[in-house]
mmCIF file with all atom_site columns, C-alpha atoms and ligand atoms in Angstrom:
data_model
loop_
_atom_site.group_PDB
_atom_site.id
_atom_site.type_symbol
_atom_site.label_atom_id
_atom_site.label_alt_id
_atom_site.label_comp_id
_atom_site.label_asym_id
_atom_site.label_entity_id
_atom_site.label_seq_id
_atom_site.pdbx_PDB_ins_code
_atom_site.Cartn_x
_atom_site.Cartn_y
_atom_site.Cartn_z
_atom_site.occupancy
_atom_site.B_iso_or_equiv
_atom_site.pdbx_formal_charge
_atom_site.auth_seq_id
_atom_site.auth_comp_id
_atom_site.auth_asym_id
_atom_site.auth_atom_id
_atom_site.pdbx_PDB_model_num
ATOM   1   C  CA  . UNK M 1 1   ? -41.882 -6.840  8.334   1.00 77.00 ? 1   UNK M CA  1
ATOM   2   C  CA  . UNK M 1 2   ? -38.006 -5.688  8.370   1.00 90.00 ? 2   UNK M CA  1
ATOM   3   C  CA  . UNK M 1 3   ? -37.015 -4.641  4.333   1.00 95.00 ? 3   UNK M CA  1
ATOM   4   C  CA  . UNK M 1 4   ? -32.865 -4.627  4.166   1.00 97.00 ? 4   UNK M CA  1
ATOM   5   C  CA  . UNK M 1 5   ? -31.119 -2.863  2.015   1.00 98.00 ? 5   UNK M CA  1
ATOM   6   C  CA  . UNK M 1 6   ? -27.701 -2.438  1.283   1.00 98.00 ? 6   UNK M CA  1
ATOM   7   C  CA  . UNK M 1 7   ? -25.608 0.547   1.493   1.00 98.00 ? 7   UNK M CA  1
ATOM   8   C  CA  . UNK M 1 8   ? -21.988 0.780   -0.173  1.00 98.00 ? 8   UNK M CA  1
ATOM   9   C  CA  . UNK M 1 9   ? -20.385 3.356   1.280   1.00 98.00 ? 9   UNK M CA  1
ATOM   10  C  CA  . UNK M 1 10  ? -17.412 5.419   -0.985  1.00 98.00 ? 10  UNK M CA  1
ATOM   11  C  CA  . UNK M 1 11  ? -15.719 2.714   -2.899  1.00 98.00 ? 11  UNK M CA  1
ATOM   12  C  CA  . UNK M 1 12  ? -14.142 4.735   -5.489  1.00 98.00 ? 12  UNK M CA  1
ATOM   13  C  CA  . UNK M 1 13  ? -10.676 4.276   -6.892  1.00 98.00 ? 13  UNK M CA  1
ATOM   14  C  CA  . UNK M 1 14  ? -9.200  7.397   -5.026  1.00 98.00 ? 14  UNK M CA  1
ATOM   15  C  CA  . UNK M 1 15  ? -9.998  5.081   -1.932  1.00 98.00 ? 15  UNK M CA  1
ATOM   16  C  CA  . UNK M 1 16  ? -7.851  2.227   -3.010  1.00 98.00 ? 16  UNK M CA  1
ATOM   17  C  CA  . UNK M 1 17  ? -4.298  1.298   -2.946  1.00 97.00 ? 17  UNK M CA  1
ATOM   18  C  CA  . UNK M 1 18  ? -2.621  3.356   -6.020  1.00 97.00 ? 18  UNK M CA  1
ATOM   19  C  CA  . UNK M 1 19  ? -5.524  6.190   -5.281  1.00 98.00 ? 19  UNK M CA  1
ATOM   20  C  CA  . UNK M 1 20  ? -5.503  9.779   -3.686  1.00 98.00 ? 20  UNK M CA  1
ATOM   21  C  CA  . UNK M 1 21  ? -6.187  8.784   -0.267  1.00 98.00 ? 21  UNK M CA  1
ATOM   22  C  CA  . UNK M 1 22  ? -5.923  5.241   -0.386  1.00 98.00 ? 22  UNK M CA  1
ATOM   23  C  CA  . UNK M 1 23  ? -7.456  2.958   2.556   1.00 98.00 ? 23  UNK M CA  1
ATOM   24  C  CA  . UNK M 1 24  ? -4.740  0.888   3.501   1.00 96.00 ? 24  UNK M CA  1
ATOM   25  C  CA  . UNK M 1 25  ? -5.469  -3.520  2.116   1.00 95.00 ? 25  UNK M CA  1
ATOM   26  C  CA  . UNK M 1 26  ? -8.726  -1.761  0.843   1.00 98.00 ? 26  UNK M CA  1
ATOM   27  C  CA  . UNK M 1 27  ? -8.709  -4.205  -2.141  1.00 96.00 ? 27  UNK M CA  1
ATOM   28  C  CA  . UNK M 1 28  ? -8.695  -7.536  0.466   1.00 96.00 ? 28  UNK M CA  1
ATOM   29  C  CA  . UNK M 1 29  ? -12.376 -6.979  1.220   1.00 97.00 ? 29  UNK M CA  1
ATOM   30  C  CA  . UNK M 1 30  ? -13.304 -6.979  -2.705  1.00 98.00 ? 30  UNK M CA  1
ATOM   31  C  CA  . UNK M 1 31  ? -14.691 -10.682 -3.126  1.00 98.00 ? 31  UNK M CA  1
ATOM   32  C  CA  . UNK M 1 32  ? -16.566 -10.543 0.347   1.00 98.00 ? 32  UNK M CA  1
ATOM   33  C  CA  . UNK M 1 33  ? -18.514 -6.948  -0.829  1.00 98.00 ? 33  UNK M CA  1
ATOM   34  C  CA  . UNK M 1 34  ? -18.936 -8.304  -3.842  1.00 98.00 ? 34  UNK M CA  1
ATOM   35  C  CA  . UNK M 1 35  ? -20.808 -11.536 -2.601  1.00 98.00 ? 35  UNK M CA  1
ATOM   36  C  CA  . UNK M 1 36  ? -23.004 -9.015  -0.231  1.00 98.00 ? 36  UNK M CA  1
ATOM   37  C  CA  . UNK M 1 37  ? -23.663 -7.051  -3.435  1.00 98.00 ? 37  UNK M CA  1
ATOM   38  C  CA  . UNK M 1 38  ? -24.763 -10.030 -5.438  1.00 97.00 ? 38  UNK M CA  1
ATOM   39  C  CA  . UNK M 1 39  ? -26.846 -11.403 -2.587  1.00 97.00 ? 39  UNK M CA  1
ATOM   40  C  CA  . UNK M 1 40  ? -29.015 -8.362  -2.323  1.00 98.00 ? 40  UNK M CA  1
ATOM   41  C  CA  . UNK M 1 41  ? -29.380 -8.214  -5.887  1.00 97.00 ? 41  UNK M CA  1
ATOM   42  C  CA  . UNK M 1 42  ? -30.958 -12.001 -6.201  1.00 96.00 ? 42  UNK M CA  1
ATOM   43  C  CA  . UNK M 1 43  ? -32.781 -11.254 -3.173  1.00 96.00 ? 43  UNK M CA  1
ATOM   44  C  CA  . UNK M 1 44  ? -34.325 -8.329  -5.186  1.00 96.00 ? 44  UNK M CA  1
ATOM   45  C  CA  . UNK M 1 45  ? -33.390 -5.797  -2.129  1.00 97.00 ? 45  UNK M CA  1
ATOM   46  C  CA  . UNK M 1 46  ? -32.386 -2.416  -2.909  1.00 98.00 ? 46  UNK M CA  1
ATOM   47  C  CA  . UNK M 1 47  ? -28.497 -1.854  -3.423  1.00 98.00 ? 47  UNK M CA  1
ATOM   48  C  CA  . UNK M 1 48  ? -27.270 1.935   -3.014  1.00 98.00 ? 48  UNK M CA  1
ATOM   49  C  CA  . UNK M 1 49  ? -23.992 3.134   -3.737  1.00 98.00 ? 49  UNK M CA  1
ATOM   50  C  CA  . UNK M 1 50  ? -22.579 6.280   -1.934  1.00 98.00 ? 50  UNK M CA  1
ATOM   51  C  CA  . UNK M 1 51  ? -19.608 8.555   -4.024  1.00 98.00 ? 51  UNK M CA  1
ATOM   52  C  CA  . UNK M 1 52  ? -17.912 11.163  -2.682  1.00 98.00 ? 52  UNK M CA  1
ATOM   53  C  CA  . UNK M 1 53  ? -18.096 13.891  -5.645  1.00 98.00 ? 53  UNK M CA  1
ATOM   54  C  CA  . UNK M 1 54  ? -15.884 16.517  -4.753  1.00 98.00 ? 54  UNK M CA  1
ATOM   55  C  CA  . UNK M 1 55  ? -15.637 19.863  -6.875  1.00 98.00 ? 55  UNK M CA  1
ATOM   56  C  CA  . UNK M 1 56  ? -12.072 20.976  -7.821  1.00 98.00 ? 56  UNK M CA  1
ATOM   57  C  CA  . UNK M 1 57  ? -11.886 23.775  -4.986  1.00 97.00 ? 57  UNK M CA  1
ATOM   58  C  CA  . UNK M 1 58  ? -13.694 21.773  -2.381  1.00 98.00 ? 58  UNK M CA  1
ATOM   59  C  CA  . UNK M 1 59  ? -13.143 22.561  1.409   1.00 97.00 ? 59  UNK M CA  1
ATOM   60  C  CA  . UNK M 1 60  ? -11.642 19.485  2.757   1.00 97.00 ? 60  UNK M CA  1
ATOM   61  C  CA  . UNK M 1 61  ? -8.732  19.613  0.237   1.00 98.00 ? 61  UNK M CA  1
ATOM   62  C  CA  . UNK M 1 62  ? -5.454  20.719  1.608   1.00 97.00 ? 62  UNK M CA  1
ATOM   63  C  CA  . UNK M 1 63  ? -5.086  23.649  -0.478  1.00 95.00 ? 63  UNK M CA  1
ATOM   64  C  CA  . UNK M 1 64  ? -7.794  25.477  0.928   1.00 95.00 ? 64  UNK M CA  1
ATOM   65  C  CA  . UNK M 1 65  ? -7.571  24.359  4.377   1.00 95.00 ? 65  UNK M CA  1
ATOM   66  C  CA  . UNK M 1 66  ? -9.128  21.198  4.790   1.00 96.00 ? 66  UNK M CA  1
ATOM   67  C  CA  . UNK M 1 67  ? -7.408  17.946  5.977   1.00 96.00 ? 67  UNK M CA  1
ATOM   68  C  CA  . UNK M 1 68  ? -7.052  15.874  2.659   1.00 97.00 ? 68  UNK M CA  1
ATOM   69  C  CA  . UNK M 1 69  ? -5.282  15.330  -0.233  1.00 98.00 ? 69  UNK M CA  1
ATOM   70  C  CA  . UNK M 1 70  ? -7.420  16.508  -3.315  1.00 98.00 ? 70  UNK M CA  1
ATOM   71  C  CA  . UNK M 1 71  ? -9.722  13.233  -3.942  1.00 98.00 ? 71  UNK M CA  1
ATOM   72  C  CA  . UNK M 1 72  ? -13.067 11.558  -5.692  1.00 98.00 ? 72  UNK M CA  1
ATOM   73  C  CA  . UNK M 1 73  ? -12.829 15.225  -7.896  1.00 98.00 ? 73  UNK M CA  1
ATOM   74  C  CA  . UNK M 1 74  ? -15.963 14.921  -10.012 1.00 98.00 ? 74  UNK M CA  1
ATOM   75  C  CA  . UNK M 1 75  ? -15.337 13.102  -13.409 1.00 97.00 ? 75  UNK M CA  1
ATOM   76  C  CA  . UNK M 1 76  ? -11.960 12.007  -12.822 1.00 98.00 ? 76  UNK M CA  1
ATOM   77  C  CA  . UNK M 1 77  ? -10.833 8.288   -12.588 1.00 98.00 ? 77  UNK M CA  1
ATOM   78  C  CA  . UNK M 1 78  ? -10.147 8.456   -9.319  1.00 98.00 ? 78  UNK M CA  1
ATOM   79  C  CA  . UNK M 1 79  ? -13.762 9.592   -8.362  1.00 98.00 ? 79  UNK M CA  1
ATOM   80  C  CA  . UNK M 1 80  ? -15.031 6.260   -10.476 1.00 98.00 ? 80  UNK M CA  1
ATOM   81  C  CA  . UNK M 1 81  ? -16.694 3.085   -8.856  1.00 98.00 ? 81  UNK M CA  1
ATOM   82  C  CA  . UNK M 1 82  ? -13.824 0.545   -8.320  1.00 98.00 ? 82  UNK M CA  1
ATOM   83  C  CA  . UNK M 1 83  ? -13.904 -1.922  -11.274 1.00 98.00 ? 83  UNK M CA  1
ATOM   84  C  CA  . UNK M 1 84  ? -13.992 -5.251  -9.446  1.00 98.00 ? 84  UNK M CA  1
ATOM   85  C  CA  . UNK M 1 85  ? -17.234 -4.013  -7.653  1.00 98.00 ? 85  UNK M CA  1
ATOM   86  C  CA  . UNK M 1 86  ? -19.777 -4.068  -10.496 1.00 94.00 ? 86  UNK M CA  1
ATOM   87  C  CA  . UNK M 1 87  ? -22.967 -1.948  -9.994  1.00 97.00 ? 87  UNK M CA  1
ATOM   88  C  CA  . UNK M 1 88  ? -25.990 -4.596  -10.120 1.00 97.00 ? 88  UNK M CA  1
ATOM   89  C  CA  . UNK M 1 89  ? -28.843 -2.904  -12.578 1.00 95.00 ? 89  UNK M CA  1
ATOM   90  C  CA  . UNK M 1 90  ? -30.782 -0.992  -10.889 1.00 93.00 ? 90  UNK M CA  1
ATOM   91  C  CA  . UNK M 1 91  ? -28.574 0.162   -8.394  1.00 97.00 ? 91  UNK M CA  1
ATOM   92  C  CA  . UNK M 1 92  ? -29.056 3.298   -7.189  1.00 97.00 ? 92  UNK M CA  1
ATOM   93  C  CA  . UNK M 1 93  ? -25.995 6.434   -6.778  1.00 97.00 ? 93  UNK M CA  1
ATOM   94  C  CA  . UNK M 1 94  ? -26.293 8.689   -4.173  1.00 98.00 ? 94  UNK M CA  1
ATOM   95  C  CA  . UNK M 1 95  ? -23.383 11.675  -4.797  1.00 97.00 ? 95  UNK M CA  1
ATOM   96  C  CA  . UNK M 1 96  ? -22.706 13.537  -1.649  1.00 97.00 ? 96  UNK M CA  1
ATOM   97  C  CA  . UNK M 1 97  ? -19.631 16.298  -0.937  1.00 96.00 ? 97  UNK M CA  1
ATOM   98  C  CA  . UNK M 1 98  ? -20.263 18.824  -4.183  1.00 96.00 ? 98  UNK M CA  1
ATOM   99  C  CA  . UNK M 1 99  ? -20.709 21.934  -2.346  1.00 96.00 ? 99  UNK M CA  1
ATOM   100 C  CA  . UNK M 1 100 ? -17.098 23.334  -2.012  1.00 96.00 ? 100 UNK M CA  1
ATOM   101 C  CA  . UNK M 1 101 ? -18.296 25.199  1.273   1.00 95.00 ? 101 UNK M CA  1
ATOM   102 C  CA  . UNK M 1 102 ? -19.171 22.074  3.126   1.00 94.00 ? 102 UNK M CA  1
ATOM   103 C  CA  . UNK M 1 103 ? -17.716 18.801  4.180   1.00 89.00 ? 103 UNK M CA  1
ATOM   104 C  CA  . UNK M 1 104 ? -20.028 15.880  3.920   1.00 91.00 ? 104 UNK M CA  1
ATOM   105 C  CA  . UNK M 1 105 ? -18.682 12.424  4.817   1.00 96.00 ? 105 UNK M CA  1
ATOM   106 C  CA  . UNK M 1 106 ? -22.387 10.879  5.645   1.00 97.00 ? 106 UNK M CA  1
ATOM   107 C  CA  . UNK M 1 107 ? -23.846 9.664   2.314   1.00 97.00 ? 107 UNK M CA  1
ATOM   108 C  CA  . UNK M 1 108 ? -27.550 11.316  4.272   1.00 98.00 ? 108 UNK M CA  1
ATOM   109 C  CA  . UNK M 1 109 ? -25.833 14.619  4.715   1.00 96.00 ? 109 UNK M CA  1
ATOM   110 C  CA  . UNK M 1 110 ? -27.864 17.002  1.523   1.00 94.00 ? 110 UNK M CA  1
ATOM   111 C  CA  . UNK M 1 111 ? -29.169 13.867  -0.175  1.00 96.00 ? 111 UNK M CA  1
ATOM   112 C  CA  . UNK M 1 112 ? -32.435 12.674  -0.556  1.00 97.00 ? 112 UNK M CA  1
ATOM   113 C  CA  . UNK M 1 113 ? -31.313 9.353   0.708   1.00 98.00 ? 113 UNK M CA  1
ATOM   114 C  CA  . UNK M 1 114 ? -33.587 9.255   3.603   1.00 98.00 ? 114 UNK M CA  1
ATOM   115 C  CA  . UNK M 1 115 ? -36.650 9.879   1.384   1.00 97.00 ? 115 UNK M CA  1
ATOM   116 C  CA  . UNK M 1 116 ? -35.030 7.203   -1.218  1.00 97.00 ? 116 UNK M CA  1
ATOM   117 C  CA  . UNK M 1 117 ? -34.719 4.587   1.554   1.00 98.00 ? 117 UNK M CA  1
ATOM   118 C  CA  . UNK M 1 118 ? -38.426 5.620   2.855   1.00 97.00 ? 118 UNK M CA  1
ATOM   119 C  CA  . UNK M 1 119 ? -39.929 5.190   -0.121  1.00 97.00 ? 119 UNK M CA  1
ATOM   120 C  CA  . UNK M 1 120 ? -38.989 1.572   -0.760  1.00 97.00 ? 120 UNK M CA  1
ATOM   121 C  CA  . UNK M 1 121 ? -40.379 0.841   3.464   1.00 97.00 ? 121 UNK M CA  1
ATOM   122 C  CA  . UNK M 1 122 ? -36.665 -0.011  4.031   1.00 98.00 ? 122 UNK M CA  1
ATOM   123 C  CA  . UNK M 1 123 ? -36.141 -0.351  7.943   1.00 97.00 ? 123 UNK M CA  1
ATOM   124 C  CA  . UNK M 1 124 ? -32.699 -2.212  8.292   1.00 98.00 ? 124 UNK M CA  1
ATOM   125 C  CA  . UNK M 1 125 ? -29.564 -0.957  6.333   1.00 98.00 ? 125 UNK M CA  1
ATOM   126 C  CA  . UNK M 1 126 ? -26.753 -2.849  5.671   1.00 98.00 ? 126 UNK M CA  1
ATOM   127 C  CA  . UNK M 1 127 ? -23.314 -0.930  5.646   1.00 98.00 ? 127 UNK M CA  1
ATOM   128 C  CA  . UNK M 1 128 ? -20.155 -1.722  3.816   1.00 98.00 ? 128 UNK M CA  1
ATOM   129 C  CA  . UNK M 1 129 ? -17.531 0.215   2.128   1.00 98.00 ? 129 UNK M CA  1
ATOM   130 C  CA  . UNK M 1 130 ? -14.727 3.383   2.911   1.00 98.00 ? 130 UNK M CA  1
ATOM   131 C  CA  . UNK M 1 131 ? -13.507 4.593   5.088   1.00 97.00 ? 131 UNK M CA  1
ATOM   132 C  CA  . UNK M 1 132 ? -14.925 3.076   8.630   1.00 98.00 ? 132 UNK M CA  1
ATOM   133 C  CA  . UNK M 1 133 ? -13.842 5.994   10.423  1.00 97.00 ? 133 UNK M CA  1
ATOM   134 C  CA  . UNK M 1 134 ? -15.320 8.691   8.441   1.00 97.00 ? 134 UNK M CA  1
ATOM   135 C  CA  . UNK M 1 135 ? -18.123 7.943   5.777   1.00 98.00 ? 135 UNK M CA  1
ATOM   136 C  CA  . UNK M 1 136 ? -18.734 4.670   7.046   1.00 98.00 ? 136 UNK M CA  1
ATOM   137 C  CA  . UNK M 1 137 ? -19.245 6.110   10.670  1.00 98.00 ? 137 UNK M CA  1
ATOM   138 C  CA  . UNK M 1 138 ? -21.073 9.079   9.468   1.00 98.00 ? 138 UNK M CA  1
ATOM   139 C  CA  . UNK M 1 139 ? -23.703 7.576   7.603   1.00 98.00 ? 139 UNK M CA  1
ATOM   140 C  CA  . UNK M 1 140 ? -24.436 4.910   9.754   1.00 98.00 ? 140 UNK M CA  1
ATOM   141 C  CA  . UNK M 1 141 ? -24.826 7.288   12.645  1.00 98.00 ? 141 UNK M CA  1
ATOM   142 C  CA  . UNK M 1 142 ? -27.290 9.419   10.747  1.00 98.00 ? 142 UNK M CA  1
ATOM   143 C  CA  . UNK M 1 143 ? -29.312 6.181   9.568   1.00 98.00 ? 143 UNK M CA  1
ATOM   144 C  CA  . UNK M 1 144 ? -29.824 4.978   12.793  1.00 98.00 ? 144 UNK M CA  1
ATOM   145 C  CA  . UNK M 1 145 ? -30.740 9.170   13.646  1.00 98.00 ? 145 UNK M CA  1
ATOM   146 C  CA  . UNK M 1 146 ? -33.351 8.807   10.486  1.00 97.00 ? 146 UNK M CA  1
ATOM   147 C  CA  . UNK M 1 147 ? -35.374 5.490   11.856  1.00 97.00 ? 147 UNK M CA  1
ATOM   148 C  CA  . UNK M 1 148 ? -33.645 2.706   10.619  1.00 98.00 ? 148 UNK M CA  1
ATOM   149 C  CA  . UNK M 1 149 ? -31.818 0.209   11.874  1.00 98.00 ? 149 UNK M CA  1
ATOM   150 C  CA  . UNK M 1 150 ? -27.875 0.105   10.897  1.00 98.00 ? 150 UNK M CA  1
ATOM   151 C  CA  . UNK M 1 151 ? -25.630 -2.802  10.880  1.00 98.00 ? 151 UNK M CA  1
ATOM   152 C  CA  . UNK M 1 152 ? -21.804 -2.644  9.854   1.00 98.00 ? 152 UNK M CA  1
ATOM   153 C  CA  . UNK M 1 153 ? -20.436 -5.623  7.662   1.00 98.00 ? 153 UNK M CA  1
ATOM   154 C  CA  . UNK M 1 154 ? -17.683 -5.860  9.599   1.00 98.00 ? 154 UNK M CA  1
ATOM   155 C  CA  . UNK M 1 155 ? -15.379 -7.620  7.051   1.00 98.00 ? 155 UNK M CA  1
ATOM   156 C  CA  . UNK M 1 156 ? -16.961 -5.436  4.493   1.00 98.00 ? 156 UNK M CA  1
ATOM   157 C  CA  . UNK M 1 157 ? -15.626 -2.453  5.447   1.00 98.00 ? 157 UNK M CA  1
ATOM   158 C  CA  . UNK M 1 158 ? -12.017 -0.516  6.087   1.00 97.00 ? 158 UNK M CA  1
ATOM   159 C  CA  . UNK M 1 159 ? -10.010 2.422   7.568   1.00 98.00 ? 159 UNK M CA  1
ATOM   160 C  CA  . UNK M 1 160 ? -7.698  5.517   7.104   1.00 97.00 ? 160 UNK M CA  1
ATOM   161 C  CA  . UNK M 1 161 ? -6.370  4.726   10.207  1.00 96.00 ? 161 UNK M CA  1
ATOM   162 C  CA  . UNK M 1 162 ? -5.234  8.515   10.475  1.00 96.00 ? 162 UNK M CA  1
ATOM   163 C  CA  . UNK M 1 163 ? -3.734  7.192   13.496  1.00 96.00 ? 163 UNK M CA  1
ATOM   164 C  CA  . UNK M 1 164 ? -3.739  3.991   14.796  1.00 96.00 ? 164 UNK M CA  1
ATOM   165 C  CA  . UNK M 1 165 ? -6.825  2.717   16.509  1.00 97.00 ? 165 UNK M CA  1
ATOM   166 C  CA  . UNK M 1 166 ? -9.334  4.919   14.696  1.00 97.00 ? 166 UNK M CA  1
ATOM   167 C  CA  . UNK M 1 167 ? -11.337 1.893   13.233  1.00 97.00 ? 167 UNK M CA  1
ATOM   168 C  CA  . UNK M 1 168 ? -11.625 0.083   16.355  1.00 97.00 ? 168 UNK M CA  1
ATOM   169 C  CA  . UNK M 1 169 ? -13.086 3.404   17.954  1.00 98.00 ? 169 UNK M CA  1
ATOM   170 C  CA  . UNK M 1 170 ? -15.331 4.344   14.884  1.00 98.00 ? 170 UNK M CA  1
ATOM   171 C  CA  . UNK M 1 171 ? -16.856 0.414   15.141  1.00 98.00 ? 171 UNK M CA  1
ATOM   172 C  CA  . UNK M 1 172 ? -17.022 0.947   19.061  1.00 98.00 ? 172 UNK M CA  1
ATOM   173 C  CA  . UNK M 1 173 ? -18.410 4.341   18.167  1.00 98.00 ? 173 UNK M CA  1
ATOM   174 C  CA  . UNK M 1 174 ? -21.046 3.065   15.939  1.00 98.00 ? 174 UNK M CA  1
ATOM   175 C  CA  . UNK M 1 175 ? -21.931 0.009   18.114  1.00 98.00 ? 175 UNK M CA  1
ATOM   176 C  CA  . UNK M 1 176 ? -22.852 2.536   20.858  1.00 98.00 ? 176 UNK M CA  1
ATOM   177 C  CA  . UNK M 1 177 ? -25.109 4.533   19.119  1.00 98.00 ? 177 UNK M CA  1
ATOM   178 C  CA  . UNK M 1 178 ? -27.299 1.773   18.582  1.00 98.00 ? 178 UNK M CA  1
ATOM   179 C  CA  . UNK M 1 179 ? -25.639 -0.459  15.000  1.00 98.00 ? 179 UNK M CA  1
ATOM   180 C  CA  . UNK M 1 180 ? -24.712 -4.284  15.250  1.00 98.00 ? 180 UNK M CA  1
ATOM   181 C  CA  . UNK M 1 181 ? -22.035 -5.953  13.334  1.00 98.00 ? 181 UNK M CA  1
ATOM   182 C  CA  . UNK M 1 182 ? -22.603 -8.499  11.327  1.00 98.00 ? 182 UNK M CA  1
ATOM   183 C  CA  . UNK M 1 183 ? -20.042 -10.416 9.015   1.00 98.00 ? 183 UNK M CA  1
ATOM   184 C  CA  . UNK M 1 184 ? -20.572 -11.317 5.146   1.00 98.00 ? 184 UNK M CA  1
ATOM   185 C  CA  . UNK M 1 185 ? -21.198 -14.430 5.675   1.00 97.00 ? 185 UNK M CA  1
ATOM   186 C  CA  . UNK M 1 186 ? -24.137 -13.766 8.205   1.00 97.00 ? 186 UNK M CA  1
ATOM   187 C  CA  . UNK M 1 187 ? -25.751 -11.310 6.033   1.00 97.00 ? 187 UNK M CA  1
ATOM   188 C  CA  . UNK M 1 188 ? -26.075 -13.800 2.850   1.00 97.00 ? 188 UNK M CA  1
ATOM   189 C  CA  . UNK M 1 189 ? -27.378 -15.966 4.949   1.00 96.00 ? 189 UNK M CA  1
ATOM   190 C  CA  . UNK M 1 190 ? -30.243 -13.522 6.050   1.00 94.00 ? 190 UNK M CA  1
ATOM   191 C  CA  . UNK M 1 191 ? -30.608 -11.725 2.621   1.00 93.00 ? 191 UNK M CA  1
ATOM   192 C  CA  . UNK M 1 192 ? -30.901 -15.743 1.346   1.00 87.00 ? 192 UNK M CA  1
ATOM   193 C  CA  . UNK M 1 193 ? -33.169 -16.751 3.836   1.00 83.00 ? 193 UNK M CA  1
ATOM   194 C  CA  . UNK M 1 194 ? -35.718 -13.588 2.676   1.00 71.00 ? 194 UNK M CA  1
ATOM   195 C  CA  . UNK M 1 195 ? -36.372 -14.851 -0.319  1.00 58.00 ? 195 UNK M CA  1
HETATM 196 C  C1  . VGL O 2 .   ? -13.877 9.997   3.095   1.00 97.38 ? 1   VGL O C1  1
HETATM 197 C  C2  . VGL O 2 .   ? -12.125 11.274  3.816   1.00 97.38 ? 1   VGL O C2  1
HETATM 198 C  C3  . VGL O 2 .   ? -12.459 12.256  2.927   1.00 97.38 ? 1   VGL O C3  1
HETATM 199 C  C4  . VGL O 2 .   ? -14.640 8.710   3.182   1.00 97.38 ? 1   VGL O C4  1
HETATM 200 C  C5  . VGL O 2 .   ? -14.248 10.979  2.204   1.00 97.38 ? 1   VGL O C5  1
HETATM 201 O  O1  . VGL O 2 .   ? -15.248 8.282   2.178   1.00 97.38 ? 1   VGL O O1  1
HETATM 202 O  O2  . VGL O 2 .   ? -14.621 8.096   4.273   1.00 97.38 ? 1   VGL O O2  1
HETATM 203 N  N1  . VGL O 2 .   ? -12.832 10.159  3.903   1.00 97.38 ? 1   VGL O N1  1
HETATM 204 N  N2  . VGL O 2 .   ? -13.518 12.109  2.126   1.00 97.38 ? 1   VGL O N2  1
HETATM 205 ZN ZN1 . ZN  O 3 .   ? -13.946 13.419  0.544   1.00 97.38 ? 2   ZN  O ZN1 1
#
């Protein structure tokens, strides 16, 4: 029998308009996550939250070479879970990115997620969350590497859009490594359905 759970990816205040390294009309997809967040929870299914949990000298930050603005540092309000997206109890964090020596955009990459999902004989994954073209695309890609089968929430999710296009490839990207998209409203159905 398929067990879903959901996976939301980064959705920390740096990540939002007003943030570090904000994702452009990030806060438009708030009520739709939020609905997916409250479905899974009713349904009982397993909700994980990804953070990016940067230390102060971390490699991807400008200063020491990397590509980004310093963001999500490690205790700082930026780095918190956006307030409109409440944490269901029993959510589970997953904090990936606190080794200053290594990037880490995929919330798998040095986390026990794998073994977390495992445990709980999760098979599909759900994906929602920031930013499409980098942690979104990352972790979805390594789920689908680890066994399970990934599927982007389409309106659920948003981009950088370093340059323009990037989204579109990352969801054409993910698509042909094996995910399916799925909208918000299809996945509440499903999760509904379970019960
Ligand atoms: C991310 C850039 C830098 C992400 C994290 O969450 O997609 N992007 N760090
Ligand atoms: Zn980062």
């Amino acid at each position: 029998m398929a067990k879903a759970a959901l996976l939301v990816v980064d959705v920390q205040n740096d990540f939002f308009p007003g943030g570090a390294l904000p994702v452009p009309h990030a806060d438009a997809m708030i009520p739709d996550l939020d609905r997916v967040i409250s479905a899974f929870a009713d349904a009982g299914l397993p909700v994980f939250f990804t953070r990016d949990w940067h230390p102060v000298n971390h490699c991807s930050f400008k200063a020491l070479g990397g590509p980004w603005p310093p963001h999500c540092v490690q205790g700082t309000p930026g780095a918190e879970i956006h307030k409109s997206i409440p944490m269901p109890a029993g959510s589970q964090l997953v904090s990936k990115g606190d080794d200053p020596d290594r990037d880490a955009y995929s919330g798998f990459q040095g986390t026990d997620l794998a073994d977390r999902l495992g445990k709980l004989g999760v098979t599909d994954v759900y994906i929602g969350g920031l930013a499409v073209e980098y942690c979104v695309r990352t972790t979805t890609k390594d789920a689908l590497l680890d066994g399970f089968a990934a599927h982007v929430i389409v309106d659920c999710v948003g981009g950088l859009e370093v340059r323009k296009g990037d989204s579109a490839a990352a969801l054409r990207e993910m698509e042909d490594s094996g995910a399916s998209t799925v909208t918000s409203s299809e996945v509440i159905a499903l999760v509904g359905a379970q019960q």
